[in-house]
Amino acid sequence: MKLGEGVEAAIHCTMVLATLGPGETLPAAAMAEAYGISPSYLLKHLKTLVAEGLLESVPGPNGGYRLARASDRITLLDVVLAVEGRAPAFRCMEIRQGGPVKLPKAVYAKPCGVNAAMLKAERAYRAALAETSIADIVADFNAEADPRAVEAVCAFAERYRRPQG
Amino acid sequence: MKLGEGVEAAIHCTMVLATLGPGETLPAAAMAEAYGISPSYLLKHLKTLVAEGLLESVPGPNGGYRLARASDRITLLDVVLAVEGRAPAFRCMEIRQGGPVKLPKAVYAKPCGVNAAMLKAERAYRAALAETSIADIVADFNAEADPRAVEAVCAFAERYRRPQG
DNA sequence: GATTATCTACTCGGATAGATTATGTCCGAGTAACTGTGG
DNA sequence: CCACAGTTACTCGGACATAATCTATCCGAGTAGATAATC
């Protein structure tokens, strides 16, 4: 039960991309510098987000990344699943069938109760993540965070944003 | 976002230990054989469960493991946290502070909104796990599962159980 | 001076090493039961 | 026949290899813009 470090980066990058105007892009190198992380490694995760349909990439000079759809239609769940994979955290290996005594397959027709309980909990987890959109997080940040932090993010986006794409 | 394979084994072992009478124990080797997993590796996880206070171990001949408290007071959350650790799955690295522009620490006094949202989801996950006790899972298994599977588990426990401890 | 072909520089994308964690295994410490002996 | 000491075999506990995964990096493909030659 441990999420990769790239999830945090992916969420923050998605947030800052949400502050851009329509069509504007931001290069990966700028975001990597802004958060003090490896550009190559961030690129790896951004690539995944593009493949998952959350972001769009524009190659060439003045290229960069932008959201593939409005920020209020991208949830934290979308980002987490894109980076970590859609497979459930608990993967039932059916060890209940692993013993030496082999019963007919029909005995195990009903799904394992343990698996059911674990998946139920994971549904609750995902539902909670799905309740919060990137737009919500950004709005909360702008409203609640220290004005200097908000100003710093705006200045950063203003400096590195690329028009149109 | 991925749980170790040992979680499933730990839950199933806890369940079968819950079917024993008071004071009775079951050796690790028996459970490993019943589920077709490595005895040494299972022992590793059982050891952890003992250290976490969920199980008790009895050394020597006729030794084994038993629950440290009643099965209706052991939840799935207890087992998962014992095996996977109590640390949250999402660990905020504060990359928002990682950039080249250094703002006063007071700016970051309020916790990161991303972290808050992720931890909220994880609280929902843990709450769902805490709702289900091992006794619940066992009762559901006895009521819903195929009678042949129930019989197999009973026969197994009957064969390997050790009196008293 | 306008147009066009070329060239350059900058971007993302995929394939490639290193580090950390999870998985799987082995041997040693400790204890209860068994065995043989003596009373 | 009973008590007792020694031995044995079986259990868990901790330290040690192996495999998988996450982290980090480098080089290549592609494109927009700048440049310079040409009409």
Short mmCIF file of C-alpha atoms (C1' of nucleotides) in Angstrom, two decimals:
data_model
loop_
_atom_site.label_atom_id
_atom_site.label_comp_id
_atom_site.label_asym_id
_atom_site.label_seq_id
_atom_site.Cartn_x
_atom_site.Cartn_y
_atom_site.Cartn_z
CA MET A 1 0.00 0.00 0.00
CA LYS A 2 2.17 2.75 -1.29
CA LEU A 3 1.71 5.23 -4.09
CA GLY A 4 4.54 6.21 -6.35
CA GLU A 5 6.19 9.58 -6.01
CA GLY A 6 5.11 10.50 -9.52
CA VAL A 7 1.49 10.85 -8.44
CA GLU A 8 2.19 14.02 -6.53
CA ALA A 9 4.07 15.50 -9.46
CA ALA A 10 1.34 14.54 -11.89
CA ILE A 11 -1.35 16.19 -9.80
CA HIS A 12 0.59 19.42 -9.30
CA CYS A 13 1.42 19.62 -13.00
CA THR A 14 -2.20 19.03 -13.92
CA MET A 15 -3.14 21.82 -11.54
CA VAL A 16 -0.78 24.35 -13.03
CA LEU A 17 -1.84 23.37 -16.54
CA ALA A 18 -5.41 24.09 -15.45
CA THR A 19 -4.47 27.73 -14.85
CA LEU A 20 -3.50 28.28 -18.48
CA GLY A 21 -5.76 29.89 -21.06
CA PRO A 22 -7.39 27.87 -23.85
CA GLY A 23 -4.84 26.31 -26.16
CA GLU A 24 -1.86 27.55 -24.21
CA THR A 25 0.87 25.04 -23.38
CA LEU A 26 3.67 24.68 -20.86
CA PRO A 27 6.88 22.76 -21.49
CA ALA A 28 7.83 19.91 -19.21
CA ALA A 29 11.22 21.43 -18.43
CA ALA A 30 9.54 24.47 -16.90
CA MET A 31 7.36 22.40 -14.60
CA ALA A 32 10.27 20.21 -13.60
CA GLU A 33 12.25 23.27 -12.59
CA ALA A 34 9.29 24.78 -10.77
CA TYR A 35 8.95 21.69 -8.57
CA GLY A 36 12.61 20.80 -8.35
CA ILE A 37 12.27 17.36 -9.88
CA SER A 38 14.09 15.53 -12.66
CA PRO A 39 12.90 16.74 -16.10
CA SER A 40 13.41 13.32 -17.67
CA TYR A 41 11.45 11.59 -15.00
CA LEU A 42 8.61 14.07 -15.09
CA LEU A 43 8.50 13.60 -18.84
CA LYS A 44 7.98 9.91 -18.27
CA HIS A 45 4.84 10.53 -16.25
CA LEU A 46 3.52 13.26 -18.53
CA LYS A 47 3.89 10.87 -21.42
CA THR A 48 1.71 8.42 -19.53
CA LEU A 49 -0.91 11.09 -18.89
CA VAL A 50 -0.97 11.81 -22.63
CA ALA A 51 -1.40 8.12 -23.41
CA GLU A 52 -4.26 7.99 -20.91
CA GLY A 53 -6.00 10.88 -22.61
CA LEU A 54 -5.70 13.42 -19.80
CA LEU A 55 -3.15 15.68 -21.47
CA GLU A 56 -2.23 16.69 -25.00
CA SER A 57 1.31 17.30 -26.13
CA VAL A 58 2.56 19.73 -28.76
CA PRO A 59 6.00 18.95 -30.18
CA GLY A 60 8.53 21.32 -31.61
CA PRO A 61 9.65 24.79 -30.52
CA ASN A 62 7.06 26.62 -28.45
CA GLY A 63 5.57 23.21 -27.77
CA GLY A 64 4.53 21.76 -24.42
CA TYR A 65 1.59 20.19 -22.60
CA ARG A 66 -1.98 21.23 -22.01
CA LEU A 67 -5.11 19.63 -20.61
CA ALA A 68 -7.05 17.42 -22.98
CA ARG A 69 -10.35 18.55 -21.45
CA ALA A 70 -11.68 21.11 -18.98
CA SER A 71 -10.17 20.92 -15.52
CA ASP A 72 -13.59 20.40 -13.91
CA ARG A 73 -13.88 17.18 -15.87
CA ILE A 74 -10.58 15.77 -14.64
CA THR A 75 -10.70 14.20 -11.20
CA LEU A 76 -7.97 13.13 -8.86
CA LEU A 77 -9.06 9.58 -9.58
CA ASP A 78 -8.32 10.06 -13.27
CA VAL A 79 -4.78 11.19 -12.49
CA VAL A 80 -4.10 8.49 -9.91
CA LEU A 81 -5.39 5.71 -12.14
CA ALA A 82 -3.45 7.04 -15.11
CA VAL A 83 -0.16 7.04 -13.22
CA GLU A 84 -0.62 3.99 -11.01
CA GLY A 85 -2.66 1.83 -13.35
CA ARG A 86 -6.29 0.83 -13.26
CA ALA A 87 -5.75 -2.54 -11.61
CA PRO A 88 -7.15 -2.83 -8.07
CA ALA A 89 -4.63 -2.53 -5.26
CA PHE A 90 -5.74 -5.87 -3.84
CA ARG A 91 -5.24 -8.63 -6.36
CA CYS A 92 -6.90 -11.85 -5.25
CA MET A 93 -4.54 -14.69 -6.07
CA GLU A 94 -7.18 -17.25 -5.12
CA ILE A 95 -4.92 -18.85 -2.58
CA ARG A 96 -8.06 -20.43 -1.15
CA GLN A 97 -7.73 -22.85 -4.10
CA GLY A 98 -3.99 -23.32 -3.68
CA GLY A 99 -4.12 -26.21 -1.24
CA PRO A 100 -3.40 -29.88 -1.96
CA VAL A 101 -7.06 -30.91 -1.84
CA LYS A 102 -8.60 -30.14 -5.19
CA LEU A 103 -12.31 -29.47 -5.16
CA PRO A 104 -14.48 -29.06 -8.27
CA LYS A 105 -14.34 -25.62 -9.84
CA ALA A 106 -18.02 -25.12 -9.14
CA VAL A 107 -17.16 -24.87 -5.44
CA TYR A 108 -15.36 -21.61 -6.11
CA ALA A 109 -18.01 -20.17 -8.40
CA LYS A 110 -18.88 -17.51 -5.85
CA PRO A 111 -16.19 -14.85 -5.56
CA CYS A 112 -13.93 -14.87 -2.54
CA GLY A 113 -15.44 -12.95 0.37
CA VAL A 114 -12.08 -11.46 1.24
CA ASN A 115 -11.68 -10.12 -2.25
CA ALA A 116 -15.20 -8.69 -2.16
CA ALA A 117 -14.53 -6.82 1.06
CA MET A 118 -11.23 -5.46 -0.15
CA LEU A 119 -12.68 -4.30 -3.45
CA LYS A 120 -15.56 -2.65 -1.62
CA ALA A 121 -13.08 -0.60 0.38
CA GLU A 122 -11.23 0.32 -2.76
CA ARG A 123 -14.45 1.47 -4.37
CA ALA A 124 -14.91 3.82 -1.42
CA TYR A 125 -11.38 5.10 -1.94
CA ARG A 126 -11.90 5.72 -5.62
CA ALA A 127 -15.27 7.31 -5.04
CA ALA A 128 -13.68 9.80 -2.66
CA LEU A 129 -11.01 10.65 -5.21
CA ALA A 130 -13.62 10.98 -7.95
CA GLU A 131 -15.47 13.56 -5.89
CA THR A 132 -12.66 16.08 -6.22
CA SER A 133 -11.81 17.61 -9.58
CA ILE A 134 -8.65 19.44 -10.50
CA ALA A 135 -10.73 22.59 -10.80
CA ASP A 136 -11.86 22.12 -7.19
CA ILE A 137 -8.30 21.81 -5.96
CA VAL A 138 -7.21 24.86 -7.91
CA ALA A 139 -10.14 26.91 -6.66
CA ASP A 140 -9.44 25.84 -3.10
CA PHE A 141 -5.80 26.71 -3.52
CA ASN A 142 -6.60 30.19 -4.84
CA ALA A 143 -9.06 30.82 -2.04
CA GLU A 144 -7.27 29.31 0.93
CA ALA A 145 -3.56 29.36 0.28
CA ASP A 146 -1.20 32.18 1.16
CA PRO A 147 -1.51 34.99 -1.42
CA ARG A 148 2.23 34.93 -1.97
CA ALA A 149 2.08 31.28 -2.99
CA VAL A 150 -0.78 32.01 -5.39
CA GLU A 151 1.16 34.92 -6.83
CA ALA A 152 4.24 32.76 -7.29
CA VAL A 153 2.29 30.17 -9.28
CA CYS A 154 0.71 32.88 -11.46
CA ALA A 155 4.08 34.48 -12.13
CA PHE A 156 5.51 31.11 -13.06
CA ALA A 157 2.71 30.32 -15.50
CA GLU A 158 2.94 33.82 -16.95
CA ARG A 159 6.61 33.40 -17.57
CA TYR A 160 6.69 30.03 -19.27
CA ARG A 161 3.31 29.73 -20.96
CA ARG A 162 3.25 29.31 -24.73
CA PRO A 163 0.38 30.79 -26.76
CA GLN A 164 -1.91 28.72 -28.94
CA GLY A 165 0.13 25.56 -29.56
CA MET B 1 -1.04 1.67 -5.56
CA LYS B 2 -0.48 -1.97 -5.06
CA LEU B 3 -0.83 -4.19 -2.02
CA GLY B 4 1.65 -6.92 -1.29
CA GLU B 5 0.73 -10.51 -1.86
CA GLY B 6 1.15 -11.27 1.81
CA VAL B 7 -2.01 -9.37 2.70
CA GLU B 8 -4.21 -12.04 1.20
CA ALA B 9 -2.35 -14.77 3.02
CA ALA B 10 -2.51 -12.88 6.30
CA ILE B 11 -6.27 -12.41 6.04
CA HIS B 12 -6.97 -16.02 5.16
CA CYS B 13 -4.74 -17.25 7.96
CA THR B 14 -6.43 -14.96 10.43
CA MET B 15 -9.76 -16.32 9.28
CA VAL B 16 -8.84 -19.93 9.77
CA LEU B 17 -7.34 -19.14 13.16
CA ALA B 18 -10.69 -17.58 14.06
CA THR B 19 -12.36 -20.99 13.64
CA LEU B 20 -10.26 -22.56 16.37
CA GLY B 21 -11.46 -23.08 19.90
CA PRO B 22 -10.12 -21.02 22.82
CA GLY B 23 -6.40 -21.53 23.33
CA GLU B 24 -6.00 -23.86 20.38
CA THR B 25 -3.17 -23.15 17.97
CA LEU B 26 -2.28 -23.98 14.38
CA PRO B 27 1.28 -24.28 13.09
CA ALA B 28 2.43 -22.08 10.24
CA ALA B 29 3.51 -25.04 8.15
CA ALA B 30 -0.05 -26.37 8.11
CA MET B 31 -1.50 -23.08 6.89
CA ALA B 32 1.22 -22.72 4.28
CA GLU B 33 0.39 -26.14 2.91
CA ALA B 34 -3.33 -25.44 2.99
CA TYR B 35 -2.89 -22.36 0.80
CA GLY B 36 -0.01 -23.60 -1.31
CA ILE B 37 2.41 -20.86 -0.31
CA SER B 38 5.97 -20.81 0.93
CA PRO B 39 6.13 -21.73 4.65
CA SER B 40 9.13 -19.50 5.26
CA TYR B 41 7.49 -16.52 3.64
CA LEU B 42 4.23 -17.03 5.45
CA LEU B 43 6.20 -17.23 8.67
CA LYS B 44 7.65 -13.84 7.89
CA HIS B 45 4.20 -12.25 7.76
CA LEU B 46 2.87 -14.14 10.77
CA LYS B 47 5.83 -12.88 12.72
CA THR B 48 4.81 -9.35 11.78
CA LEU B 49 1.24 -9.99 12.91
CA VAL B 50 2.58 -11.18 16.27
CA ALA B 51 4.71 -8.05 16.60
CA GLU B 52 1.64 -5.94 15.80
CA GLY B 53 -0.32 -7.66 18.55
CA LEU B 54 -2.88 -9.43 16.36
CA LEU B 55 -1.60 -12.96 16.90
CA GLU B 56 0.15 -14.89 19.64
CA SER B 57 2.76 -17.53 18.99
CA VAL B 58 3.50 -20.65 21.00
CA PRO B 59 6.95 -22.17 20.43
CA GLY B 60 8.04 -25.75 20.75
CA PRO B 61 6.32 -29.00 19.78
CA ASN B 62 2.54 -28.70 19.54
CA GLY B 63 3.14 -24.98 19.17
CA GLY B 64 1.63 -22.66 16.62
CA TYR B 65 -0.33 -19.45 16.24
CA ARG B 66 -3.63 -18.23 17.61
CA LEU B 67 -5.54 -14.97 17.70
CA ALA B 68 -4.49 -12.48 20.35
CA ARG B 69 -8.10 -11.34 20.81
CA ALA B 70 -11.60 -12.28 19.69
CA SER B 71 -12.13 -12.37 15.95
CA ASP B 72 -14.92 -9.80 16.14
CA ARG B 73 -12.40 -7.32 17.50
CA ILE B 74 -9.96 -7.78 14.62
CA THR B 75 -10.84 -5.86 11.49
CA LEU B 76 -9.51 -6.09 7.98
CA LEU B 77 -7.92 -2.70 8.58
CA ASP B 78 -5.93 -4.13 11.47
CA VAL B 79 -4.52 -6.87 9.27
CA VAL B 80 -3.79 -4.61 6.31
CA LEU B 81 -2.06 -1.98 8.43
CA ALA B 82 -0.06 -4.63 10.25
CA VAL B 83 1.29 -6.13 7.03
CA GLU B 84 1.61 -3.01 4.89
CA GLY B 85 2.53 -0.51 7.55
CA ARG B 86 0.58 2.35 9.03
CA ALA B 87 2.04 5.07 6.82
CA PRO B 88 -0.43 6.65 4.40
CA ALA B 89 -0.24 5.46 0.81
CA PHE B 90 0.18 9.01 -0.43
CA ARG B 91 3.27 10.62 1.03
CA CYS B 92 3.39 14.35 0.35
CA MET B 93 6.96 15.25 -0.57
CA GLU B 94 6.10 18.96 -0.54
CA ILE B 95 7.27 19.42 -4.08
CA ARG B 96 5.33 22.68 -4.05
CA GLN B 97 8.30 24.02 -2.08
CA GLY B 98 10.89 22.41 -4.35
CA GLY B 99 11.21 25.22 -6.86
CA PRO B 100 14.07 27.72 -7.20
CA VAL B 101 12.07 30.59 -5.73
CA LYS B 102 12.25 30.32 -1.97
CA LEU B 103 9.32 31.82 -0.09
CA PRO B 104 9.13 32.22 3.69
CA LYS B 105 8.12 29.09 5.57
CA ALA B 106 4.99 30.84 6.79
CA VAL B 107 3.65 30.70 3.23
CA TYR B 108 3.43 26.94 3.51
CA ALA B 109 1.94 26.89 6.97
CA LYS B 110 -1.37 25.58 5.66
CA PRO B 111 -1.15 21.95 4.56
CA CYS B 112 -1.05 21.16 0.88
CA GLY B 113 -4.56 20.84 -0.58
CA VAL B 114 -3.50 17.90 -2.69
CA ASN B 115 -2.28 16.06 0.35
CA ALA B 116 -5.49 16.84 2.20
CA ALA B 117 -7.65 15.45 -0.59
CA MET B 118 -5.56 12.30 -0.91
CA LEU B 119 -5.60 11.66 2.82
CA LYS B 120 -9.34 12.20 2.91
CA ALA B 121 -9.76 9.46 0.33
CA GLU B 122 -7.50 7.18 2.28
CA ARG B 123 -9.55 7.77 5.42
CA ALA B 124 -12.58 6.58 3.48
CA TYR B 125 -10.65 3.50 2.43
CA ARG B 126 -9.59 2.68 5.93
CA ALA B 127 -13.04 3.35 7.32
CA ALA B 128 -14.48 0.82 4.88
CA LEU B 129 -11.92 -1.76 5.93
CA ALA B 130 -12.56 -1.05 9.60
CA GLU B 131 -16.26 -1.80 9.13
CA THR B 132 -15.58 -5.48 8.44
CA SER B 133 -14.25 -7.77 11.14
CA ILE B 134 -12.68 -11.16 10.66
CA ALA B 135 -15.69 -12.65 12.41
CA ASP B 136 -17.94 -11.04 9.78
CA ILE B 137 -15.93 -12.53 6.95
CA VAL B 138 -15.96 -15.96 8.57
CA ALA B 139 -19.70 -15.81 9.22
CA ASP B 140 -20.33 -14.73 5.66
CA PHE B 141 -18.14 -17.53 4.39
CA ASN B 142 -19.98 -20.16 6.42
CA ALA B 143 -23.35 -18.84 5.29
CA GLU B 144 -22.71 -18.09 1.64
CA ALA B 145 -19.90 -20.28 0.40
CA ASP B 146 -20.29 -23.74 -1.08
CA PRO B 147 -20.82 -26.31 1.71
CA ARG B 148 -17.99 -28.42 0.36
CA ALA B 149 -15.58 -25.51 0.76
CA VAL B 150 -16.78 -24.95 4.33
CA GLU B 151 -16.39 -28.63 5.06
CA ALA B 152 -12.85 -28.62 3.64
CA VAL B 153 -11.80 -25.78 5.92
CA CYS B 154 -13.34 -27.47 8.96
CA ALA B 155 -11.62 -30.74 8.14
CA PHE B 156 -8.32 -28.95 7.76
CA ALA B 157 -8.62 -27.16 11.08
CA GLU B 158 -9.72 -30.38 12.74
CA ARG B 159 -6.68 -32.19 11.42
CA TYR B 160 -3.94 -29.75 12.35
CA ARG B 161 -5.26 -27.93 15.40
CA ARG B 162 -3.27 -28.18 18.60
CA PRO B 163 -5.05 -28.16 21.95
CA GLN B 164 -4.43 -25.63 24.64
CA GLY B 165 -0.99 -24.23 23.74
"C1'" DG C 1 11.76 43.25 -51.44
"C1'" DA C 2 9.11 38.87 -51.41
"C1'" DT C 3 9.43 33.84 -51.72
"C1'" DT C 4 11.17 29.48 -50.94
"C1'" DA C 5 14.27 25.88 -49.66
"C1'" DT C 6 17.41 24.78 -46.06
"C1'" DC C 7 19.07 24.65 -41.61
"C1'" DT C 8 18.98 24.98 -36.74
"C1'" DA C 9 17.25 24.62 -32.21
"C1'" DC C 10 13.90 23.09 -29.25
"C1'" DT C 11 10.14 19.91 -28.03
"C1'" DC C 12 8.33 15.33 -26.86
"C1'" DG C 13 8.82 10.02 -27.19
"C1'" DG C 14 10.85 5.49 -26.39
"C1'" DA C 15 14.57 2.55 -24.94
"C1'" DT C 16 18.08 2.01 -21.36
"C1'" DA C 17 20.80 1.77 -16.29
"C1'" DG C 18 20.52 2.26 -11.05
"C1'" DA C 19 18.17 2.09 -6.46
"C1'" DT C 20 14.71 0.66 -3.49
"C1'" DT C 21 11.31 -2.49 -2.05
"C1'" DA C 22 9.00 -6.77 -1.96
"C1'" DT C 23 9.58 -11.72 -2.33
"C1'" DG C 24 11.52 -16.02 -1.15
"C1'" DT C 25 14.92 -18.89 1.53
"C1'" DC C 26 18.02 -20.47 5.00
"C1'" DC C 27 19.92 -21.44 9.57
"C1'" DG C 28 19.81 -20.71 14.68
"C1'" DA C 29 17.35 -20.19 19.57
"C1'" DG C 30 14.02 -22.16 22.45
"C1'" DT C 31 10.65 -25.43 24.29
"C1'" DA C 32 7.63 -29.39 25.13
"C1'" DA C 33 7.36 -34.15 24.60
"C1'" DC C 34 9.62 -38.62 24.44
"C1'" DT C 35 12.96 -42.15 26.13
"C1'" DG C 36 15.64 -44.58 29.00
"C1'" DT C 37 17.39 -45.22 33.59
"C1'" DG C 38 17.27 -45.47 38.42
"C1'" DG C 39 14.67 -45.76 42.69
"C1'" DC D 1 5.29 -48.99 38.98
"C1'" DC D 2 6.81 -44.03 39.49
"C1'" DA D 3 10.13 -40.12 39.21
"C1'" DC D 4 13.69 -37.89 36.90
"C1'" DA D 5 17.38 -36.55 33.83
"C1'" DG D 6 18.92 -36.52 29.13
"C1'" DT D 7 17.85 -36.51 24.47
"C1'" DT D 8 15.24 -35.54 20.52
"C1'" DA D 9 12.30 -33.42 17.40
"C1'" DC D 10 9.49 -29.76 16.37
"C1'" DT D 11 8.19 -24.86 16.70
"C1'" DC D 12 8.98 -19.89 15.95
"C1'" DG D 13 12.45 -15.92 15.26
"C1'" DG D 14 15.88 -13.28 12.85
"C1'" DA D 15 19.48 -12.75 9.24
"C1'" DC D 16 20.49 -13.55 4.30
"C1'" DA D 17 19.90 -14.03 -1.34
"C1'" DT D 18 16.81 -13.17 -5.35
"C1'" DA D 19 13.26 -10.86 -8.21
"C1'" DA D 20 10.36 -7.21 -9.35
"C1'" DT D 21 9.26 -2.55 -9.40
"C1'" DC D 22 9.95 2.24 -9.03
"C1'" DT D 23 13.16 5.90 -9.94
"C1'" DA D 24 16.26 8.29 -12.82
"C1'" DT D 25 18.70 9.03 -17.24
"C1'" DC D 26 20.14 9.26 -22.02
"C1'" DC D 27 19.64 9.43 -26.96
"C1'" DG D 28 16.57 9.60 -31.10
"C1'" DA D 29 12.21 11.33 -33.98
"C1'" DG D 30 9.71 15.21 -35.25
"C1'" DT D 31 8.39 20.09 -35.83
"C1'" DA D 32 8.10 25.24 -35.78
"C1'" DG D 33 10.82 28.99 -36.52
"C1'" DA D 34 14.92 31.39 -38.19
"C1'" DT D 35 18.14 31.99 -42.03
"C1'" DA D 36 20.01 32.72 -46.29
"C1'" DA D 37 19.89 32.30 -51.09
"C1'" DT D 38 17.11 33.14 -55.18
"C1'" DC D 39 13.63 35.26 -58.25
#
